[in-house]
Coordinates of C-alpha atoms and ligand atoms in Angstrom, one line a residue:
M1 CA 15.5 40.9 206.5
L2 CA 18.1 42.3 208.8
Y3 CA 18.1 41.5 212.5
Y4 CA 20.3 43.0 215.1
G5 CA 21.7 40.6 217.7
S6 CA 23.6 37.3 217.5
F7 CA 21.7 34.8 215.5
G8 CA 24.3 33.4 213.2
R9 CA 25.6 36.1 210.9
K10 CA 22.3 38.0 211.0
A11 CA 21.9 40.6 213.6
F12 CA 18.8 41.0 215.9
I13 CA 17.5 44.0 217.7
P14 CA 16.4 42.7 221.1
M15 CA 13.0 44.4 221.1
A16 CA 11.9 46.0 224.3
L17 CA 9.5 44.3 226.6
K18 CA 6.3 46.0 225.6
I19 CA 4.0 46.6 228.6
I20 CA 0.5 48.2 228.4
N21 CA -0.2 49.8 231.8
I22 CA -3.9 50.4 232.7
V23 CA -5.5 53.2 234.7
G24 CA -9.2 53.9 235.1
A25 CA -10.1 55.4 238.4
R26 CA -8.5 57.8 240.9
P27 CA -6.8 55.2 243.2
N28 CA -5.1 53.7 240.1
L29 CA -3.1 56.9 239.6
P30 CA -0.8 56.9 242.7
K31 CA -0.2 53.2 242.0
I32 CA 0.8 53.6 238.3
A33 CA 3.0 56.7 238.8
P34 CA 6.0 55.0 240.4
L35 CA 5.7 52.0 237.9
M36 CA 5.7 54.3 234.9
R37 CA 8.7 56.2 236.3
E38 CA 10.6 53.0 237.0
M39 CA 9.7 51.4 233.6
Q40 CA 10.9 54.6 231.8
R41 CA 14.3 54.2 233.5
H42 CA 14.8 50.9 231.7
P43 CA 15.5 51.2 227.9
E44 CA 14.7 47.4 227.7
I45 CA 11.0 48.2 228.5
E46 CA 8.5 50.0 226.3
P47 CA 5.8 51.2 228.6
I48 CA 2.5 52.3 227.1
L49 CA -0.2 53.9 229.3
V50 CA -3.9 53.4 228.6
H51 CA -6.7 55.2 230.5
T52 CA -10.1 53.6 230.3
G53 CA -11.8 56.8 231.2
Q54 CA -13.8 55.2 234.1
H55 CA -13.0 58.4 236.1
Y56 CA -13.0 61.5 233.9
D57 CA -13.6 64.6 236.2
A58 CA -10.4 66.7 236.3
T59 CA -10.3 66.4 240.1
L60 CA -10.3 62.6 239.9
S61 CA -7.9 62.2 237.0
D62 CA -6.1 65.1 235.2
I63 CA -4.8 66.7 238.4
F64 CA -3.1 63.5 239.4
F65 CA -1.3 63.3 236.0
R66 CA -0.1 66.8 236.4
Q67 CA 0.9 66.6 240.0
M68 CA 2.6 63.2 239.8
G69 CA 4.2 63.7 236.4
I70 CA 2.4 60.7 234.9
P71 CA 2.9 60.7 231.1
A72 CA -0.3 61.4 229.1
P73 CA -2.0 58.2 228.2
R74 CA -1.4 56.9 224.7
V75 CA -5.1 56.1 224.4
N76 CA -8.2 57.0 226.4
L77 CA -11.1 54.6 226.0
E78 CA -13.5 57.2 227.4
V79 CA -15.9 54.6 228.8
G80 CA -17.4 57.0 231.4
S81 CA -19.9 56.0 233.9
G82 CA -22.6 53.3 233.8
S83 CA -23.9 50.2 235.5
H84 CA -21.3 47.6 236.4
A85 CA -22.3 45.5 233.4
V86 CA -22.2 48.4 231.0
Q87 CA -19.0 49.9 232.3
T88 CA -17.2 46.6 232.4
A89 CA -18.5 45.6 228.9
E90 CA -17.5 49.0 227.4
V91 CA -13.9 48.5 228.7
L92 CA -13.8 45.0 227.3
K93 CA -15.0 46.1 223.9
R94 CA -12.8 49.1 223.6
I95 CA -9.6 47.7 224.9
E96 CA -9.5 44.7 222.5
P97 CA -8.6 46.7 219.4
V98 CA -5.9 48.5 221.4
L99 CA -4.4 45.3 222.5
L100 CA -4.5 43.9 218.9
E101 CA -2.9 47.0 217.5
H102 CA -0.1 47.2 220.0
Q103 CA 0.5 43.5 220.6
P104 CA 2.0 44.0 224.1
D105 CA 4.1 41.2 225.8
L106 CA 2.3 42.0 229.0
V107 CA -0.7 44.0 230.4
L108 CA -0.2 45.4 233.8
V109 CA -3.3 46.2 235.9
V110 CA -3.5 47.7 239.4
G111 CA -6.1 47.6 242.2
D112 CA -9.7 46.3 242.0
V113 CA -11.9 48.6 240.0
N114 CA -14.1 47.6 237.0
S115 CA -11.3 48.6 234.6
T116 CA -8.9 46.2 236.3
I117 CA -11.0 43.0 235.7
A118 CA -12.3 44.1 232.3
V119 CA -8.9 44.7 230.8
S120 CA -7.5 41.5 232.4
L121 CA -10.2 39.4 230.8
A122 CA -9.7 41.0 227.3
A123 CA -6.0 40.4 227.6
V124 CA -6.0 36.7 228.6
K125 CA -8.5 35.9 225.9
L126 CA -5.9 37.2 223.4
G127 CA -3.2 35.1 225.0
I128 CA -1.5 38.1 226.6
S129 CA 0.0 37.7 230.1
V130 CA -1.4 39.9 232.8
A131 CA 0.4 41.3 235.9
H132 CA -1.8 42.3 238.8
V133 CA -0.4 44.8 241.2
E134 CA -2.1 44.7 244.6
A135 CA -3.2 41.0 244.2
G136 CA -4.6 38.8 246.9
L137 CA -6.4 41.3 249.1
R138 CA -9.7 39.9 250.3
S139 CA -12.4 41.4 252.4
F140 CA -14.4 38.1 252.2
D141 CA -17.4 40.3 251.5
R142 CA -18.8 39.4 248.1
G143 CA -21.3 42.3 248.5
M144 CA -18.4 44.6 247.6
P145 CA -18.0 45.0 243.8
E146 CA -14.3 45.3 244.3
E147 CA -14.1 41.8 245.9
I148 CA -15.5 40.2 242.8
N149 CA -13.0 42.2 240.7
R150 CA -10.1 41.1 242.9
I151 CA -11.0 37.4 242.8
L152 CA -11.5 37.3 239.1
T153 CA -8.4 39.3 238.2
D154 CA -6.3 37.1 240.4
A155 CA -7.7 34.0 238.8
L156 CA -6.5 35.4 235.4
A157 CA -3.2 37.0 236.2
D158 CA 0.2 35.3 235.6
Y159 CA 2.1 37.7 237.9
L160 CA 0.6 38.4 241.3
F161 CA 2.3 41.2 243.1
V162 CA 1.3 41.5 246.7
T163 CA 1.6 44.1 249.4
E164 CA 1.2 41.9 252.5
E165 CA 1.7 38.3 253.7
D166 CA -2.0 37.6 254.1
A167 CA -2.4 38.0 250.4
I168 CA 0.0 35.1 249.8
Q169 CA -2.2 32.7 251.8
N170 CA -5.4 34.1 250.2
L171 CA -4.0 33.4 246.7
Q172 CA -2.7 30.0 247.5
K173 CA -6.1 29.0 249.1
E174 CA -7.6 29.9 245.7
G175 CA -5.1 27.6 244.0
R176 CA -2.7 30.1 242.6
P177 CA 0.8 28.7 242.2
R178 CA 3.3 30.0 244.8
E179 CA 5.8 30.8 242.0
S180 CA 3.5 33.4 240.5
I181 CA 3.2 35.3 243.8
H182 CA 5.7 38.0 244.6
L183 CA 5.7 40.0 247.9
V184 CA 7.0 43.3 246.7
G185 CA 5.6 46.0 249.0
N186 CA 3.2 48.7 248.2
V187 CA 3.4 51.0 245.1
M188 CA 0.9 53.4 246.7
I189 CA 3.4 54.0 249.5
D190 CA 6.1 54.5 246.9
S191 CA 4.1 57.5 245.8
L192 CA 3.5 58.7 249.3
R193 CA 7.2 58.6 250.2
Y194 CA 8.2 60.2 246.9
F195 CA 5.7 63.1 247.0
L196 CA 5.4 63.8 250.8
P197 CA 8.1 66.5 250.9
T198 CA 6.3 68.4 248.0
A199 CA 2.9 67.7 249.5
Q200 CA 3.9 69.4 252.8
K201 CA 4.4 72.6 250.9
S202 CA 0.8 72.7 249.8
P203 CA -1.1 75.8 250.7
I204 CA -4.3 73.8 251.6
G205 CA -3.8 74.4 255.3
E206 CA -4.0 78.2 254.9
D207 CA -6.8 77.9 252.3
L208 CA -9.0 76.0 254.7
G209 CA -8.1 78.1 257.7
L210 CA -6.4 75.2 259.4
K211 CA -3.0 76.8 259.7
N212 CA -1.9 79.9 261.5
G213 CA 1.7 80.7 260.6
A214 CA 3.5 77.4 260.9
E215 CA 1.0 76.1 263.5
W216 CA -1.6 73.6 262.4
Q217 CA -4.8 73.3 264.5
R218 CA -6.3 70.0 265.4
F219 CA -8.6 68.7 262.7
A220 CA -10.0 65.5 261.2
V221 CA -10.3 64.3 257.5
L222 CA -13.3 62.3 256.3
T223 CA -13.8 60.4 253.0
L224 CA -16.8 58.3 252.1
H225 CA -17.7 56.6 248.8
R226 CA -18.4 52.9 249.4
P227 CA -21.8 52.1 247.9
S228 CA -22.7 50.3 251.2
N229 CA -22.2 53.6 253.1
V230 CA -23.5 56.2 250.7
D231 CA -26.0 54.7 248.3
A232 CA -28.7 54.4 250.9
T233 CA -29.6 57.8 252.1
E234 CA -30.7 56.6 255.6
K235 CA -27.2 55.0 256.1
L236 CA -25.4 58.1 254.9
A237 CA -27.6 60.3 257.2
E238 CA -26.8 58.0 260.1
L239 CA -23.0 58.2 259.5
L240 CA -23.3 62.0 259.3
T241 CA -24.8 62.2 262.8
A242 CA -21.6 60.7 264.1
V243 CA -19.5 63.0 261.9
D244 CA -21.5 66.1 263.1
A245 CA -20.8 65.1 266.7
I246 CA -17.0 64.9 265.9
A247 CA -17.2 68.3 264.1
A248 CA -18.5 69.8 267.4
Q249 CA -15.1 69.0 268.8
V250 CA -12.7 69.5 265.9
P251 CA -13.0 70.8 262.3
V252 CA -13.7 67.9 259.9
I253 CA -12.5 68.3 256.3
F254 CA -14.7 66.2 253.9
P255 CA -13.6 66.1 250.2
V256 CA -16.8 64.7 248.7
H257 CA -16.5 62.0 246.1
P258 CA -19.0 62.4 243.2
R259 CA -20.9 59.3 244.1
T260 CA -21.5 60.7 247.6
Q261 CA -22.2 64.2 246.3
Q262 CA -25.2 62.9 244.4
R263 CA -26.6 61.3 247.6
L264 CA -25.8 64.1 250.1
A265 CA -28.6 66.3 248.9
Q266 CA -31.1 63.4 249.3
A267 CA -29.8 62.7 252.8
G268 CA -31.1 66.1 253.6
S269 CA -29.0 66.7 256.7
T270 CA -27.9 70.1 257.8
T271 CA -24.4 69.5 258.9
H272 CA -22.3 71.2 261.7
P273 CA -20.6 74.4 260.4
R274 CA -17.2 72.8 261.3
L275 CA -17.9 69.9 258.9
K276 CA -16.3 71.4 255.8
L277 CA -17.6 69.8 252.6
I278 CA -15.2 70.5 249.7
P279 CA -14.8 69.0 246.2
P280 CA -12.3 66.1 245.8
V281 CA -8.8 67.6 246.2
G282 CA -5.6 66.8 244.3
Y283 CA -3.2 64.3 245.5
L284 CA -0.6 66.7 246.9
D285 CA -3.3 68.7 248.9
F286 CA -4.9 65.5 250.1
L287 CA -1.6 64.0 251.2
C288 CA -0.8 67.2 253.0
L289 CA -4.1 67.1 254.9
L290 CA -3.6 63.4 255.8
S291 CA -0.2 63.9 257.1
K292 CA -1.3 66.8 259.4
A293 CA -4.6 65.3 260.6
M294 CA -5.2 64.3 264.1
L295 CA -7.7 61.7 262.9
V296 CA -8.9 60.2 259.6
L297 CA -12.3 58.6 259.1
T298 CA -12.7 56.7 255.9
D299 CA -14.2 53.8 253.9
S300 CA -11.4 54.1 251.3
G301 CA -9.1 51.2 250.6
G302 CA -6.0 53.2 249.8
I303 CA -6.4 55.7 252.6
Q304 CA -6.2 52.9 255.2
E305 CA -2.7 52.2 253.9
E306 CA -1.6 55.8 253.6
T307 CA -2.5 56.6 257.2
T308 CA -0.6 53.5 258.3
A309 CA 2.4 54.7 256.4
L310 CA 2.1 58.1 257.9
G311 CA 1.4 56.9 261.4
V312 CA -1.8 58.9 261.5
P313 CA -4.8 57.4 263.4
C314 CA -7.5 56.0 261.0
L315 CA -11.0 54.8 261.8
T316 CA -12.4 52.7 259.0
L317 CA -16.1 53.0 258.8
R318 CA -16.7 49.5 257.4
E319 CA -17.4 46.0 258.8
N320 CA -14.4 44.5 257.1
T321 CA -11.2 45.3 255.4
E322 CA -9.2 43.7 252.6
R323 CA -6.1 45.3 254.1
P324 CA -5.7 43.5 257.5
I325 CA -2.1 44.5 257.9
T326 CA -3.2 48.1 258.5
I327 CA -5.0 46.7 261.6
S328 CA -2.5 44.1 262.8
Q329 CA 0.5 46.4 262.3
G330 CA -0.7 49.9 261.4
T331 CA -2.8 52.7 262.9
N332 CA -6.1 51.6 261.5
Q333 CA -9.1 50.5 263.5
L334 CA -12.2 48.9 262.0
V335 CA -15.0 50.6 263.8
G336 CA -18.0 49.7 261.6
T337 CA -20.9 52.1 260.9
D338 CA -22.7 52.4 264.2
P339 CA -22.6 56.2 265.0
R340 CA -22.1 55.6 268.7
K341 CA -19.1 53.3 268.1
I342 CA -17.6 55.8 265.7
L343 CA -18.0 58.6 268.1
T344 CA -16.5 56.7 271.0
A345 CA -13.5 55.6 268.9
A346 CA -13.0 59.2 267.6
E347 CA -13.2 60.7 271.1
A348 CA -10.6 58.2 272.3
V349 CA -8.2 59.3 269.5
L350 CA -8.9 63.0 270.2
A351 CA -8.1 62.4 273.8
G352 CA -4.7 61.1 272.8
K353 CA -5.5 57.4 273.1
A354 CA -4.8 56.5 269.5
K355 CA -3.7 53.0 268.6
P356 CA 0.0 52.9 268.0
G357 CA 1.2 51.4 264.7
R358 CA 4.3 50.5 262.7
I359 CA 5.0 50.5 259.0
P360 CA 4.6 47.1 257.4
P361 CA 7.7 45.3 255.9
L362 CA 8.7 46.4 252.4
W363 CA 6.4 49.6 252.4
D364 CA 9.7 51.4 251.9
G365 CA 9.2 53.3 248.6
H366 CA 10.9 50.6 246.4
A367 CA 7.9 48.4 245.4
A368 CA 7.9 49.5 241.8
E369 CA 11.6 48.7 241.5
R370 CA 11.0 45.1 242.7
I371 CA 8.1 44.7 240.3
V372 CA 10.1 45.8 237.3
E373 CA 13.0 43.6 238.4
V374 CA 10.7 40.5 238.5
L375 CA 9.1 41.3 235.2
L376 CA 12.5 41.7 233.5
R377 CA 13.9 38.5 235.1
K378 CA 10.8 36.4 234.3
S379 CA 10.0 38.0 230.9
P380 CA 13.3 39.2 229.5
P381 CA 13.0 41.2 226.3
G382 CA 14.5 39.7 223.2
P383 CA 13.9 38.6 219.7
H384 CA 12.3 35.3 220.8
R385 CA 9.3 37.2 222.0
K386 CA 6.2 37.1 219.9
S387 CA 6.2 40.9 219.6
A388 CA 9.8 41.1 218.5
L389 CA 9.2 42.3 215.0
P390 CA 12.1 41.9 212.6
V391 CA 13.8 45.1 211.5
T392 CA 14.6 45.2 207.8
Ligands
LIG1 C1 -14.8 53.4 241.7 C2 -14.4 52.0 242.0 C3 -14.1 51.9 243.5 C4 -13.0 52.9 243.9 C5 -13.5 54.3 243.5 C6 -12.4 55.2 243.8 C7 -15.5 50.2 240.8 C8 -16.6 49.1 240.8 N1 -15.5 51.1 241.8 O1 -16.0 53.7 242.5 O2 -13.6 50.6 243.8 O3 -12.9 52.8 245.3 O4 -13.8 54.3 242.1 O5 -12.8 56.5 243.8 O6 -14.7 50.2 239.9 N2 -18.6 60.1 238.6 C9 -18.4 61.4 238.3 N3 -17.2 61.8 237.7 C10 -16.2 60.9 237.4 C11 -16.5 59.5 237.7 C12 -17.7 59.2 238.3 O7 -19.2 62.3 238.5 O8 -15.2 61.3 236.9 C13 -19.9 59.7 239.2 C14 -20.9 59.1 238.2 O9 -22.2 59.6 238.5 C15 -20.8 57.6 238.5 C16 -20.4 57.6 240.0 O10 -19.7 58.8 240.2 O11 -22.0 56.9 238.2 C17 -19.7 56.4 240.4 O12 -18.5 56.2 239.6 P1 -17.9 54.7 239.3 O13 -16.6 54.8 238.6 O14 -18.9 53.8 238.7 O15 -17.7 54.2 240.8 P2 -17.0 54.9 242.0 O16 -18.0 55.0 243.1 O17 -16.3 56.1 241.6
LIG2 N1 -7.3 61.1 247.3 C1 -7.1 62.3 246.9 N2 -8.0 63.3 247.0 C2 -9.2 63.1 247.7 C3 -9.5 61.8 248.2 C4 -8.5 60.8 248.0 O1 -6.0 62.6 246.3 O2 -10.0 64.0 247.8 C5 -6.4 60.0 247.1 C6 -5.9 59.2 248.3 O3 -4.8 59.9 248.9 C7 -5.5 57.9 247.7 C8 -6.5 57.7 246.6 O4 -7.0 59.0 246.3 O5 -4.2 58.0 247.1 C9 -7.6 56.8 247.2 O6 -8.7 56.8 246.3 P1 -10.1 56.4 246.7 O7 -10.3 56.5 248.2 O8 -11.0 57.1 245.8 O9 -10.2 54.9 246.3 P2 -10.0 53.5 247.0 O10 -8.6 53.4 247.5 O11 -11.0 53.3 248.1 O12 -10.2 52.5 245.9

C-alpha cells in the first residue's frame, strides 16, 4: 500500500476533512450558502451537500440554489411532508445509509428544523461528530417544535457555533462545555451582505407596482408561518384584522408560506385590496423587498435577524423570541399577537417613531470563515483520521 506523506519511507496523502452539510428547509439555504462557498475555497476540505427534501416546492428550495449559487446536493433524501414523528423518522432512516456510505469526519447542521435534529441523532449514533451552526438560541417555549429541535441538537453536537452572547449562557446552563462553544457571528447575515447589491437590482418593486422610476413608495412586508399563529383559523383571522388596518394606510406585501396558504381559505376573511397576497418569493426578490420596506411584520426567526442587519423596523408577532439580541440591540420589537397592540406599534413606525437599532458584533459577513477556521484548527485533515483511506 502506498501512502503519501511522511510516515517513515512510505508516503501518505493527507485526506481532506470530509464534511457532510445538511439542508432541509428554506431558512437552511441562506445559512449553508456561505459555508459551502468557504469550504470550497479550502482544498483540505471535501464538502458534500445533502438535502433532506423537507421543503421541495421550487419556491422554497430550487430558486435558492440557483440564485445563491449553492452546488446541487449530492443526495436528496426526498422525505417530503408529514407529521413531526413521520418526517423526523424518515430523515433518520434515510440519512443513515448515506452517512455509512460516505463516512464523513463531520456532519454540519444549521438552524432548528426537523431535518437538523434528525440528522444529528443519526450521526452521533454512528460516532460521527456534529457541528451545529446557530446553536444556543432559546425561546424558552417548549410549545414551539423548533425549541425541542434546538435543545436536542445542542445536546448532541460537539461544535456549537453561536451568533450571540446569550446563546453562550444558554448552552452553559445546559451543561455544554465552554470549549465546544464558539461565538462566530451569523451566517445568514453573511448571505445578506454578499447578495444585497444583486438583490437591489431585482425588478420586484416594478412588478408589484411599488416603484415609480427610482422612487419607492412606502410599503410593509408581512410573513406568517408559525403553527401557533396560522394553524388555528380564529388566530389567523384575528391577526389579519390588524394587517387589514395597516393595509388601509400602506400597501402590505404578503408572500404566503404553504402552511399558511392552506389555512387562509378556511380563515375566510376578505382582505383589504392593498394587502397583496403573493406566492413565496425567491431570496433576491425578498431581500430587495425587506431592504426597501418601511415596516416588516413577521413571525419568522431569520427575518428578525435580517431586518436588524438592514436597520429596517421589525414587529415580531409572537410572545417570545429565541433571538433576543435583535430586541436588545436591533430594530426588532416583540409585539405579541393582540391586533390592537400590533396596530398601535405599526402606526408608531409609520409615523416615523421606529425603534433605532445597531448591528450586533460579528454580524459582519465573515461568520462562515470563522467556522471553517475553527473546524480546520480543531479537526485538522490528515491520515490519522478514520476516513483517511490509504491510496495504493
Ligand atoms: C418548517 C420548520 C420551521 C421553519 C419553516 C421555514 C420544522 C418543525 N419546521 O416549517 O421551523 O421556520 O420550515 O419555512 O422543521 N409544504 C409545501 N411545500 C413544501 C414544503 C411544505 O406545500 O415544499 C406544506 C405541506 O403541506 C406541509 C406544510 O407545508 O405539511 C408544513 O411544512 P413543514 O416542513 O412540515 O413545516 P413548515 O411549516 O414549513
Ligand atoms: N424568505 C424568502 N422569501 C420569502 C420569505 C422568506 O426568500 O417569501 C427568506 C428570508 O429572507 C430568510 C428565510 O427565507 O432568509 C427565512 O425563512 P423562514 O421565515 O421560512 O424560516 P425561519 O427563519 O422562521 O425558520
